[in-house]
mmCIF file of N, CA, C and O in Angstrom:
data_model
loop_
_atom_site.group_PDB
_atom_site.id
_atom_site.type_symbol
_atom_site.label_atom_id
_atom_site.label_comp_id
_atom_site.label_asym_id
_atom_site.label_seq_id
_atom_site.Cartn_x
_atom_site.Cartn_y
_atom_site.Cartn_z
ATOM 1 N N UNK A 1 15.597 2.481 -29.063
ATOM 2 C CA UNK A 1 14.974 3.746 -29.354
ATOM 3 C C UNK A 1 14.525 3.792 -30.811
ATOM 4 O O UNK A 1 13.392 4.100 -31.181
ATOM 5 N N UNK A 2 15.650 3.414 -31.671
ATOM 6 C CA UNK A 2 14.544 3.318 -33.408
ATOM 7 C C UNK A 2 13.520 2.360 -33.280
ATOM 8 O O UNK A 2 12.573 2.489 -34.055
ATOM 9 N N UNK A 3 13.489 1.203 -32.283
ATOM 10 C CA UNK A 3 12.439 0.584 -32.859
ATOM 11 C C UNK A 3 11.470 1.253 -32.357
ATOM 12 O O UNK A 3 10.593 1.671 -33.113
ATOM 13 N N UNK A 4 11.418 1.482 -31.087
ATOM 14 C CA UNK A 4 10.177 3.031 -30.755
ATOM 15 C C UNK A 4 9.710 3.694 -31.443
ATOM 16 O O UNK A 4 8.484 3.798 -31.474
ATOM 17 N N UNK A 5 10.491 4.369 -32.225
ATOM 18 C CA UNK A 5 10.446 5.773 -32.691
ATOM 19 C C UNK A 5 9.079 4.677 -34.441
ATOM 20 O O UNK A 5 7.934 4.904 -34.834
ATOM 21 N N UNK A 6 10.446 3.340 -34.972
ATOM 22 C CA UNK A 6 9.533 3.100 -36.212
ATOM 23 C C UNK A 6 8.341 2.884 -35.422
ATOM 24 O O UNK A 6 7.765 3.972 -35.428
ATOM 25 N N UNK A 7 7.621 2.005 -34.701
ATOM 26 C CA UNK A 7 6.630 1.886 -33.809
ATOM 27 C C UNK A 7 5.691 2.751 -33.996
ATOM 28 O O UNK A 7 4.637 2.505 -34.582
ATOM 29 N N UNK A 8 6.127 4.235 -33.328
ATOM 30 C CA UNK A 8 5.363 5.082 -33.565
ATOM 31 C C UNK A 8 4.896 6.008 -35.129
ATOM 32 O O UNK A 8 3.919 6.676 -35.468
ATOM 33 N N UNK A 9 6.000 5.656 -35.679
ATOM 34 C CA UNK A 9 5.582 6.379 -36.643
ATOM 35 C C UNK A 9 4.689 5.313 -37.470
ATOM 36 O O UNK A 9 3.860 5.848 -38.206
ATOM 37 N N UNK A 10 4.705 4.355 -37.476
ATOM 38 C CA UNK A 10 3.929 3.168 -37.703
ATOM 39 C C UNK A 10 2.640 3.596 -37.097
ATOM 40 O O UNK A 10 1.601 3.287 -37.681
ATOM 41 N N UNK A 11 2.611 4.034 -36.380
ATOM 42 C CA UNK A 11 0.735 3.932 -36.142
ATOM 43 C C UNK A 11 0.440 5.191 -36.373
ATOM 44 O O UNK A 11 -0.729 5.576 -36.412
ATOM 45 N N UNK A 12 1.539 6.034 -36.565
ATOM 46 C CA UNK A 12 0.710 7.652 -37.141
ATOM 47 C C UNK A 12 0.130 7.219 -38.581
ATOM 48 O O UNK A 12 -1.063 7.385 -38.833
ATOM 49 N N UNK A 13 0.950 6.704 -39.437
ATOM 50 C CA UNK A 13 0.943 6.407 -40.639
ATOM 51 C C UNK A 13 -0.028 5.067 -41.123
ATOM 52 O O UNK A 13 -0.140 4.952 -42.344
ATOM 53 N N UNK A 14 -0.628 4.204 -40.408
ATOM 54 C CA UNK A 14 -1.602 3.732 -40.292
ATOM 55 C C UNK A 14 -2.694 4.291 -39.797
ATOM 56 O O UNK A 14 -3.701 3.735 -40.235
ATOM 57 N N UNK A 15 -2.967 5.365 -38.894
ATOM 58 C CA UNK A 15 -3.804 6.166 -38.381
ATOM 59 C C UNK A 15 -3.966 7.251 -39.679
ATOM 60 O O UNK A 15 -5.144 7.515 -39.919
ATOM 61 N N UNK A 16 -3.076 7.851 -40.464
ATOM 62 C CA UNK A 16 -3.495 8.526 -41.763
ATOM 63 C C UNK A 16 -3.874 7.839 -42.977
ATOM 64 O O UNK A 16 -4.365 8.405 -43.954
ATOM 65 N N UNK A 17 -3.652 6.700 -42.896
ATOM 66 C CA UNK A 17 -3.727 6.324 -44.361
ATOM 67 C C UNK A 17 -4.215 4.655 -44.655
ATOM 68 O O UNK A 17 -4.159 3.963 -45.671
ATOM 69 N N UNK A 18 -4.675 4.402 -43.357
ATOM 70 C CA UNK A 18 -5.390 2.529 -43.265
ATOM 71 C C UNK A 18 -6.483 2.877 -42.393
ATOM 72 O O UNK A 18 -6.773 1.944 -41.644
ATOM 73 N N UNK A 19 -7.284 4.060 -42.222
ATOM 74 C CA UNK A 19 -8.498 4.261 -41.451
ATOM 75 C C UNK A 19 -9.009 3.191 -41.686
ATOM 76 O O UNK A 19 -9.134 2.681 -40.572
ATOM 77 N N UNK A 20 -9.560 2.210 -42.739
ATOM 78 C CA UNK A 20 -9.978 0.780 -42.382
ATOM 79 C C UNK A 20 -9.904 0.332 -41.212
ATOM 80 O O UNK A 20 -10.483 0.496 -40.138
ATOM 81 N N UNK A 21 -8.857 -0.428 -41.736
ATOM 82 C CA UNK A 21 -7.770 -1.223 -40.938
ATOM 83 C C UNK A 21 -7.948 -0.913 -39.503
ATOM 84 O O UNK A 21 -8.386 -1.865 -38.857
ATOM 85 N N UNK A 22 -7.631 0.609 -38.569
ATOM 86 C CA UNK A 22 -7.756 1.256 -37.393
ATOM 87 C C UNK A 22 -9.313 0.774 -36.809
ATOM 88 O O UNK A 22 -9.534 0.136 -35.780
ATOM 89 N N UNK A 23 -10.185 1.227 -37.678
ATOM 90 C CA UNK A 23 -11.597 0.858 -37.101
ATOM 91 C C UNK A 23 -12.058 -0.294 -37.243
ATOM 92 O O UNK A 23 -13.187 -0.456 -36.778
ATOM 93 N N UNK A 24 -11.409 -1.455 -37.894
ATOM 94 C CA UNK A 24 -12.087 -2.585 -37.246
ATOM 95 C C UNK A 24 -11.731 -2.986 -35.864
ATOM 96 O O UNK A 24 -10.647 -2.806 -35.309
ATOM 97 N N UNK A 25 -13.013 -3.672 -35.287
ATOM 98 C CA UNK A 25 -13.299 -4.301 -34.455
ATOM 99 C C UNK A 25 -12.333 -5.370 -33.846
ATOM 100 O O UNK A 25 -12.173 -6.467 -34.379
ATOM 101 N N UNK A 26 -11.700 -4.987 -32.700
ATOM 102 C CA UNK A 26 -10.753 -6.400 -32.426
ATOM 103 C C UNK A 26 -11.401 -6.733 -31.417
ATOM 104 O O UNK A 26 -12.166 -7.543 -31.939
ATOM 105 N N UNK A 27 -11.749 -6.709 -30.052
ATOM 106 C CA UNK A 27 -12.456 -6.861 -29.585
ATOM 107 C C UNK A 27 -13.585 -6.417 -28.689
ATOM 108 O O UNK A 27 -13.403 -5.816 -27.630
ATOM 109 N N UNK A 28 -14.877 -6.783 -29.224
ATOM 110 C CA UNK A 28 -15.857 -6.071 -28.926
ATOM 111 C C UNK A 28 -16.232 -4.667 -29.276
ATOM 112 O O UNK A 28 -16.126 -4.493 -30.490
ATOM 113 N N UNK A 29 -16.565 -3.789 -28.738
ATOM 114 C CA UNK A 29 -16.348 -2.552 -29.351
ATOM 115 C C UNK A 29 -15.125 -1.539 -29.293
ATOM 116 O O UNK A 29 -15.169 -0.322 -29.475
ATOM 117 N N UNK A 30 -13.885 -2.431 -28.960
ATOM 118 C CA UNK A 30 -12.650 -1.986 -28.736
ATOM 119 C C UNK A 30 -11.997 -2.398 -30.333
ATOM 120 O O UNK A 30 -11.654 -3.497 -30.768
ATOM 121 N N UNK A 31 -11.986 -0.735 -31.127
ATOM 122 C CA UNK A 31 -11.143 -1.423 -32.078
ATOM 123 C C UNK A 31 -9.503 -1.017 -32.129
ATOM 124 O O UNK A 31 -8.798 -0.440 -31.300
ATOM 125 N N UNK A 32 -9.293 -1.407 -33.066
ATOM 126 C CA UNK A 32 -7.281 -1.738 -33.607
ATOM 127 C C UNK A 32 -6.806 -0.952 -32.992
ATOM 128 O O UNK A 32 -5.946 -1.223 -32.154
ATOM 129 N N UNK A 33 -7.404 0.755 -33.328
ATOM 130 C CA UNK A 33 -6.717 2.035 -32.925
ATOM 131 C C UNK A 33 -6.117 1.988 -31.677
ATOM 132 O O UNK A 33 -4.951 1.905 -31.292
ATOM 133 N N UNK A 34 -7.505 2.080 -30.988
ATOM 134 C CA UNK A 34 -7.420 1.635 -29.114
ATOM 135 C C UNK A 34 -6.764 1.408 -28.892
ATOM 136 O O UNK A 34 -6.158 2.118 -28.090
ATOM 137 N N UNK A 35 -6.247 0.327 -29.302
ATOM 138 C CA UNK A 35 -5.439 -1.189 -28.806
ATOM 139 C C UNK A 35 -3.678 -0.632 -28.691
ATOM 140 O O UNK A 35 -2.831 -0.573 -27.799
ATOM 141 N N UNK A 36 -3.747 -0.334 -29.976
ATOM 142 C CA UNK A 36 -2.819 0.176 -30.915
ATOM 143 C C UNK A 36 -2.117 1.439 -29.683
ATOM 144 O O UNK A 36 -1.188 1.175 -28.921
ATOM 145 N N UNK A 37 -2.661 2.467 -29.736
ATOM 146 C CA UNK A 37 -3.008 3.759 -29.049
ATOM 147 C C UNK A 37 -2.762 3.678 -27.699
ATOM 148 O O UNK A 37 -1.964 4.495 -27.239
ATOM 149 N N UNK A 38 -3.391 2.683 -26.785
ATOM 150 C CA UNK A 38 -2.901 1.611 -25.373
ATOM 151 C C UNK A 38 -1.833 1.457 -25.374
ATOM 152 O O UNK A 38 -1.148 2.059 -24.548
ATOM 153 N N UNK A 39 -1.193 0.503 -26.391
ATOM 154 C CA UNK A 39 0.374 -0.394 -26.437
ATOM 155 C C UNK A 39 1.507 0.921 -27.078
ATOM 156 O O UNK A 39 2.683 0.577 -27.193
ATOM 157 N N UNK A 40 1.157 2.296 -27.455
ATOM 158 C CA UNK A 40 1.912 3.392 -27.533
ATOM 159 C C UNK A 40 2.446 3.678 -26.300
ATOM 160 O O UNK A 40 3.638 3.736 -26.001
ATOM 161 N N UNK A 41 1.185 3.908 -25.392
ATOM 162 C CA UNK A 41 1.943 4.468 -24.062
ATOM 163 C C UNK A 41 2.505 3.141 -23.345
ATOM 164 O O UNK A 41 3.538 3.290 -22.692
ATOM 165 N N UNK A 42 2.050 2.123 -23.389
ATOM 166 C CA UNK A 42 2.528 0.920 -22.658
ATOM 167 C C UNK A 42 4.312 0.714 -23.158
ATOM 168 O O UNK A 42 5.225 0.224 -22.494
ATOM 169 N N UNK A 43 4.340 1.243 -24.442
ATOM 170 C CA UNK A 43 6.068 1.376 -24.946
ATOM 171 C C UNK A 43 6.429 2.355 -24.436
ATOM 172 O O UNK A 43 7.611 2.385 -24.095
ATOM 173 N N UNK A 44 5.945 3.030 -24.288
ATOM 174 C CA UNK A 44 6.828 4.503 -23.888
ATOM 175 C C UNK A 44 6.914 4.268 -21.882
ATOM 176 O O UNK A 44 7.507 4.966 -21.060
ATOM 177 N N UNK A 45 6.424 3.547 -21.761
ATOM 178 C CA UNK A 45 7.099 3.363 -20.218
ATOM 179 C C UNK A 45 7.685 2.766 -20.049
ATOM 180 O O UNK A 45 8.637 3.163 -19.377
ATOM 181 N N UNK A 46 7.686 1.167 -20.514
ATOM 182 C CA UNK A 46 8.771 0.491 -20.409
ATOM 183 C C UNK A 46 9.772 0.787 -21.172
ATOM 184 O O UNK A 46 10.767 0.122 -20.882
ATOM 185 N N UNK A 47 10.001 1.911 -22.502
ATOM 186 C CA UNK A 47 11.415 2.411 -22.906
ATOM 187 C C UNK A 47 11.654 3.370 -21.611
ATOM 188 O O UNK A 47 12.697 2.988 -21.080
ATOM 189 N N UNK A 48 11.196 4.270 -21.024
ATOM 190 C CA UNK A 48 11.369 4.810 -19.873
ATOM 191 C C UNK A 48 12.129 4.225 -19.101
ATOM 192 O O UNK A 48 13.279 4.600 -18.874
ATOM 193 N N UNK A 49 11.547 3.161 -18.563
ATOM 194 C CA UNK A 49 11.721 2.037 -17.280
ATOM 195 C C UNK A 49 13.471 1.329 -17.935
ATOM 196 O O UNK A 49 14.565 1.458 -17.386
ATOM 197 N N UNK A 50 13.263 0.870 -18.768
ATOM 198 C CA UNK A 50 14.263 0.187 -19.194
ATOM 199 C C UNK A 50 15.868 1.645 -19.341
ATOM 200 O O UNK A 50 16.991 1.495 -18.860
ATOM 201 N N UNK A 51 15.480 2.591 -19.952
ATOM 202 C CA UNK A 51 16.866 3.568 -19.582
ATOM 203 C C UNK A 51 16.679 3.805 -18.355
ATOM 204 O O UNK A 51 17.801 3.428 -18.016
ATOM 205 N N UNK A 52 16.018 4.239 -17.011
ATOM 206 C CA UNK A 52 16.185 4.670 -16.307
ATOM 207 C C UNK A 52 16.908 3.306 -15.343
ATOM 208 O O UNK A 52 17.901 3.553 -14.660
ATOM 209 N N UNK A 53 16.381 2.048 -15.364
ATOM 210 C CA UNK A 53 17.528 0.947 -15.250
ATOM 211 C C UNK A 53 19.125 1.504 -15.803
ATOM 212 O O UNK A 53 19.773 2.057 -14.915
ATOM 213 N N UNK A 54 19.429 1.460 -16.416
ATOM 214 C CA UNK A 54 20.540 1.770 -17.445
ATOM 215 C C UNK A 54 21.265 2.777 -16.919
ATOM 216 O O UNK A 54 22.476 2.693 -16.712
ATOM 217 N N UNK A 55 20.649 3.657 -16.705
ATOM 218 C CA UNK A 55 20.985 4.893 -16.277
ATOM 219 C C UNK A 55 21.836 4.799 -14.927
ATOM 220 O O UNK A 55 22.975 5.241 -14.775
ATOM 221 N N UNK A 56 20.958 4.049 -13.854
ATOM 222 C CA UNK A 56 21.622 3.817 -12.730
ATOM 223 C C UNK A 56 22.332 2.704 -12.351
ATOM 224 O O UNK A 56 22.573 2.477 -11.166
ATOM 225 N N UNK A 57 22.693 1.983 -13.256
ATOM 226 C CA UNK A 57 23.805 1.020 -13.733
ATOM 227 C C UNK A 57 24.704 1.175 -14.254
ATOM 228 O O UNK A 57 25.706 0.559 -13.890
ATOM 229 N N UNK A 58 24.768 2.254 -15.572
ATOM 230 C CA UNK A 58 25.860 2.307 -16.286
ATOM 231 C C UNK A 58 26.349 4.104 -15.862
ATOM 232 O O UNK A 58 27.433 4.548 -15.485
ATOM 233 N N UNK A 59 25.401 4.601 -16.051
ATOM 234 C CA UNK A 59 25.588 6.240 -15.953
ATOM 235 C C UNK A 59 25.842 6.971 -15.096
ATOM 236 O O UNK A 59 26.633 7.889 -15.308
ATOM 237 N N UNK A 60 25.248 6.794 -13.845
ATOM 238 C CA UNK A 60 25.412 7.315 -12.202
ATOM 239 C C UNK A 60 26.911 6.861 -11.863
ATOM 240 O O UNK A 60 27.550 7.851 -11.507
ATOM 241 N N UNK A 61 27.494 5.981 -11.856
ATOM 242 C CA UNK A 61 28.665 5.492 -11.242
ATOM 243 C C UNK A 61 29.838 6.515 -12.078
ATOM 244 O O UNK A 61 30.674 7.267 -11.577
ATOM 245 N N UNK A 62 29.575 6.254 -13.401
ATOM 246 C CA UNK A 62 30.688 7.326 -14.143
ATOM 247 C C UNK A 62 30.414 8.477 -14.115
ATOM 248 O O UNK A 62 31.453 9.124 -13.985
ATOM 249 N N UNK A 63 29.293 9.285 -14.183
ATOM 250 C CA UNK A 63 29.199 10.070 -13.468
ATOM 251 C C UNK A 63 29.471 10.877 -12.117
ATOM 252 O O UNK A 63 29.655 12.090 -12.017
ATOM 253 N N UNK A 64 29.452 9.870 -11.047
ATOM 254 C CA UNK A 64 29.940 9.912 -9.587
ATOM 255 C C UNK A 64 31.340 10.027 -9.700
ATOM 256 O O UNK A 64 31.927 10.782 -8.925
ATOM 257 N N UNK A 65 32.078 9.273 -10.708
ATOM 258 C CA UNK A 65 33.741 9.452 -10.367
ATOM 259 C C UNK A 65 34.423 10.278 -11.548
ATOM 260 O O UNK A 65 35.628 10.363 -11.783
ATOM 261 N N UNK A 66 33.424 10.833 -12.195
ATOM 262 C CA UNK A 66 34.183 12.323 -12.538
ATOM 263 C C UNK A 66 33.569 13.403 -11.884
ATOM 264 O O UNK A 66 34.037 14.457 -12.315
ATOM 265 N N UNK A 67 32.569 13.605 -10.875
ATOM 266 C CA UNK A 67 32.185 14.812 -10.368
ATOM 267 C C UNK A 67 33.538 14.791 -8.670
ATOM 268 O O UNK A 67 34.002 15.623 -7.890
ATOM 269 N N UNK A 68 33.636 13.243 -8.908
ATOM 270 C CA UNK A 68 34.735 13.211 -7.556
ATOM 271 C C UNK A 68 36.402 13.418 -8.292
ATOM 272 O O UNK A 68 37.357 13.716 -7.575
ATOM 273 N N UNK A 69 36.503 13.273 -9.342
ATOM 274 C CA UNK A 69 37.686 13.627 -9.863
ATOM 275 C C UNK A 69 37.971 15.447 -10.592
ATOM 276 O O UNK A 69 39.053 15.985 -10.828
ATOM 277 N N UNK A 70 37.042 15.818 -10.721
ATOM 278 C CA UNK A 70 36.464 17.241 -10.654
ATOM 279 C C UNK A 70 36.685 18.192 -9.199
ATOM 280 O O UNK A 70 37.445 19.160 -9.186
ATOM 281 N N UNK A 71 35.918 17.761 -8.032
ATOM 282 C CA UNK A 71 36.159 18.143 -6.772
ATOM 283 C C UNK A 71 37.633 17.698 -6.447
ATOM 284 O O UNK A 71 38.076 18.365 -5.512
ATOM 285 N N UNK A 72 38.444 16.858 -6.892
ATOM 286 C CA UNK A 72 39.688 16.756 -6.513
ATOM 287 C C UNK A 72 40.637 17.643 -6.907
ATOM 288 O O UNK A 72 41.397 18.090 -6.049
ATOM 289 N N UNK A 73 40.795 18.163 -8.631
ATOM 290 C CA UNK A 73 41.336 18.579 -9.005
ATOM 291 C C UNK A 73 40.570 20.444 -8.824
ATOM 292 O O UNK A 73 41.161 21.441 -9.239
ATOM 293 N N UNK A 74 39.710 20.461 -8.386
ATOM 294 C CA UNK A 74 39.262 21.929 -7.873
ATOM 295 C C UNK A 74 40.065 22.502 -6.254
ATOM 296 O O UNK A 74 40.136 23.644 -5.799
ATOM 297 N N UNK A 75 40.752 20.764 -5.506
ATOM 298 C CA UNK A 75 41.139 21.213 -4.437
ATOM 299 C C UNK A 75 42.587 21.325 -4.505
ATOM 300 O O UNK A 75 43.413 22.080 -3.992
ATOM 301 N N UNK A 76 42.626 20.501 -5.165
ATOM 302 C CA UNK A 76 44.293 20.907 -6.092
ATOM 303 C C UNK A 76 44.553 21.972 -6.322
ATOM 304 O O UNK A 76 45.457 22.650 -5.834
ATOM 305 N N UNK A 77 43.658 22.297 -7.231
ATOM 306 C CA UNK A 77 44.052 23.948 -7.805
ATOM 307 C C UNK A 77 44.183 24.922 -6.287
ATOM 308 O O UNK A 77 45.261 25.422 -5.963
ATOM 309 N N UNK A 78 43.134 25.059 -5.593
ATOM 310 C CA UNK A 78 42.703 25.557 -4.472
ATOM 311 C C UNK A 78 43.919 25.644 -3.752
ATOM 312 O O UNK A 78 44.280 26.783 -3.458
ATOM 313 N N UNK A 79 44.682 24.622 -3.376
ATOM 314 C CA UNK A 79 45.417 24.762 -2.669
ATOM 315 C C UNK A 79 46.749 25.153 -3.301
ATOM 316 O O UNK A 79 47.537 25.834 -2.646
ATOM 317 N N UNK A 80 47.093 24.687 -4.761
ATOM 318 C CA UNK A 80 48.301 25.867 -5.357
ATOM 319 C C UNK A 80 47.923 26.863 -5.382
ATOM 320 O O UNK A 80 48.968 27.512 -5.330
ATOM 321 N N UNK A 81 46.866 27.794 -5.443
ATOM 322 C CA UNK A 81 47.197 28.698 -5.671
ATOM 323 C C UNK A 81 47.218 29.503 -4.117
ATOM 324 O O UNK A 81 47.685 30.634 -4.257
ATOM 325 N N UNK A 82 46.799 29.176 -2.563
ATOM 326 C CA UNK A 82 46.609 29.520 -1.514
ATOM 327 C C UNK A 82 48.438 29.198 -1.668
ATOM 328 O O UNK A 82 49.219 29.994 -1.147
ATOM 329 N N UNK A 83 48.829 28.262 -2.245
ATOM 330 C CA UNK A 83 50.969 28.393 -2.106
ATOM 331 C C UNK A 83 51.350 29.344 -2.595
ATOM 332 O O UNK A 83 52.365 29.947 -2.248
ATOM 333 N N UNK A 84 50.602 29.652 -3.495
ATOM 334 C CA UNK A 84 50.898 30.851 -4.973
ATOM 335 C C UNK A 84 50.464 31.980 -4.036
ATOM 336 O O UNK A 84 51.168 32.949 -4.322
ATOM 337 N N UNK A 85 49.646 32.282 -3.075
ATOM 338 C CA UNK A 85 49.117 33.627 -2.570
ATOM 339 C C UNK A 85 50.527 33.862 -1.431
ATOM 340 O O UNK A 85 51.196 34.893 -1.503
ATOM 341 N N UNK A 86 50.749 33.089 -0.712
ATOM 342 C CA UNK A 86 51.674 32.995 0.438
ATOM 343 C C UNK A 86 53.123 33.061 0.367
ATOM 344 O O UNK A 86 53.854 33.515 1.246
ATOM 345 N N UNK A 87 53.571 32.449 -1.027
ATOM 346 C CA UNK A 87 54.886 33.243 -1.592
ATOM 347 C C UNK A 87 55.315 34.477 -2.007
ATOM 348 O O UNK A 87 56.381 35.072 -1.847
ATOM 349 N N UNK A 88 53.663 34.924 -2.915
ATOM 350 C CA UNK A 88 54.129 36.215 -3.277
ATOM 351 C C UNK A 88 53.770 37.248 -1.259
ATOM 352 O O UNK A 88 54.033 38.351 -0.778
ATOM 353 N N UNK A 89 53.413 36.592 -1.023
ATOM 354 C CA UNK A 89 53.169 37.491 0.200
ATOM 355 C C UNK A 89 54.359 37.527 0.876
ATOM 356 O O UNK A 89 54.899 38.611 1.093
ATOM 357 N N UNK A 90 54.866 36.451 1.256
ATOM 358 C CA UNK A 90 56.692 36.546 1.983
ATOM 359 C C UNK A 90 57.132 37.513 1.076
ATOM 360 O O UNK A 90 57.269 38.671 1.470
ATOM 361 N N UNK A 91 57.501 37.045 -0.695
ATOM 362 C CA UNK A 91 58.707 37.968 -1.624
ATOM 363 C C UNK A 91 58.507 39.231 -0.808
ATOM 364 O O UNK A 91 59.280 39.547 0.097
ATOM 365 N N UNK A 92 57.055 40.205 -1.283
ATOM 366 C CA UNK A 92 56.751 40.796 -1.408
ATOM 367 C C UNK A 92 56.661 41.809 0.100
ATOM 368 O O UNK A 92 56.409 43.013 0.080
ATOM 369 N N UNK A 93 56.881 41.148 1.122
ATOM 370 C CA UNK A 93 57.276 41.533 2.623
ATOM 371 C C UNK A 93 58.263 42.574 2.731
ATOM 372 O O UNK A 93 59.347 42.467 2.157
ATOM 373 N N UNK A 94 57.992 43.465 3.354
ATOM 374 C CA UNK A 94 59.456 44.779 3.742
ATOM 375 C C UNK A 94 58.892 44.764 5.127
ATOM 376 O O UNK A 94 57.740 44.667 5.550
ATOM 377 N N UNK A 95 60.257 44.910 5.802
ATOM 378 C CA UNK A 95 60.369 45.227 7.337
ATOM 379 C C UNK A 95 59.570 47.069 7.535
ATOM 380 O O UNK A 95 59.870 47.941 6.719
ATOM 381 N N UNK A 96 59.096 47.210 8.105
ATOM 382 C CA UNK A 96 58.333 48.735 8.412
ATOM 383 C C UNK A 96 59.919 49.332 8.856
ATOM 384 O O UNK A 96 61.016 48.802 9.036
ATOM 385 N N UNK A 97 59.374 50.749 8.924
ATOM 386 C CA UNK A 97 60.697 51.347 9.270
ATOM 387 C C UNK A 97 60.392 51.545 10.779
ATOM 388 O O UNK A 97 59.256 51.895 11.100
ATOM 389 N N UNK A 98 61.339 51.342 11.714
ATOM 390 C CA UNK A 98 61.457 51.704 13.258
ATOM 391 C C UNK A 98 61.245 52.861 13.548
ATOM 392 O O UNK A 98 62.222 53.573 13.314
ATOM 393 N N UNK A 99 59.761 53.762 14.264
ATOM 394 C CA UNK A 99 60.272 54.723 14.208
ATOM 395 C C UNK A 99 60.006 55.006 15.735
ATOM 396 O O UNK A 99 59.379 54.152 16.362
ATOM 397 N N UNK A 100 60.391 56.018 16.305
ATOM 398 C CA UNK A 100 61.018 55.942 17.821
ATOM 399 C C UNK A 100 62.228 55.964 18.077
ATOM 400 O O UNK A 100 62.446 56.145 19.275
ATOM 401 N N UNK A 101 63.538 55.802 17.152
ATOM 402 C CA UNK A 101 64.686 55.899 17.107
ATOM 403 C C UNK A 101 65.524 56.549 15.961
ATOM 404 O O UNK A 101 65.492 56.471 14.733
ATOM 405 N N UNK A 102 66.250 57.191 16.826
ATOM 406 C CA UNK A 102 66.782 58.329 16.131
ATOM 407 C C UNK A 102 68.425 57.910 16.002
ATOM 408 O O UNK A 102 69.239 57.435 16.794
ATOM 409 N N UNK A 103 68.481 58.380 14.453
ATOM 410 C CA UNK A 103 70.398 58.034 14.268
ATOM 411 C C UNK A 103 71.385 59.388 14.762
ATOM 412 O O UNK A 103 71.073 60.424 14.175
ATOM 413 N N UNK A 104 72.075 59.469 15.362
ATOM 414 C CA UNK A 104 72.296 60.567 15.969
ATOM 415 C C UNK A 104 73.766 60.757 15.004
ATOM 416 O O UNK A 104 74.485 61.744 15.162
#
């Protein structure tokens, strides 16, 4: 990525200040700039191309096993606290009072 980045700033800075240089002729009526200006975007895809390799080599997989270690520990929780709902629900239980019967 810095060498990109000098790259580009390399041809801004030849594009401001070597206008010469830019307009000669390299070939035919295709000059430096062109060329120059061409092989900008021709870097910027293959830096593209080359992380998006990377990406699904190094990044997707670790990615994948913390979104699965994430969903694990979400079902973890999930299910202490469905233990946590069902205890306090027993403690918290009273028998109703009978009514239909009378203490004489």
């Amino acid at each position: 990525m810095a060498s990109f980045l000098g790259w580009y700033f390399l041809y801004i800075s030849l594009s401001a200040f070597a206008r010469d240089f830019m307009a000669y002729p390299a070939i035919g009526n295709i000059n430096v700039a062109l060329l120059l200006g061409v092989l900008q975007f021709v870097s910027t895809f293959v830096l593209a191309w080359r992380y998006t390799r990377y990406a699904r080599r190094m990044l997707d997989p670790l990615s994948a096993q913390l979104r699965d270690e994430a969903e694990l520990r979400q079902a973890e929780q999930e299910r202490a606290q469905q233990a946590l709902a069902e205890r306090r629900r027993i403690e918290n239980w009273t028998p109703s009072p009978r009514h239909g019967r009378r203490r004489r």
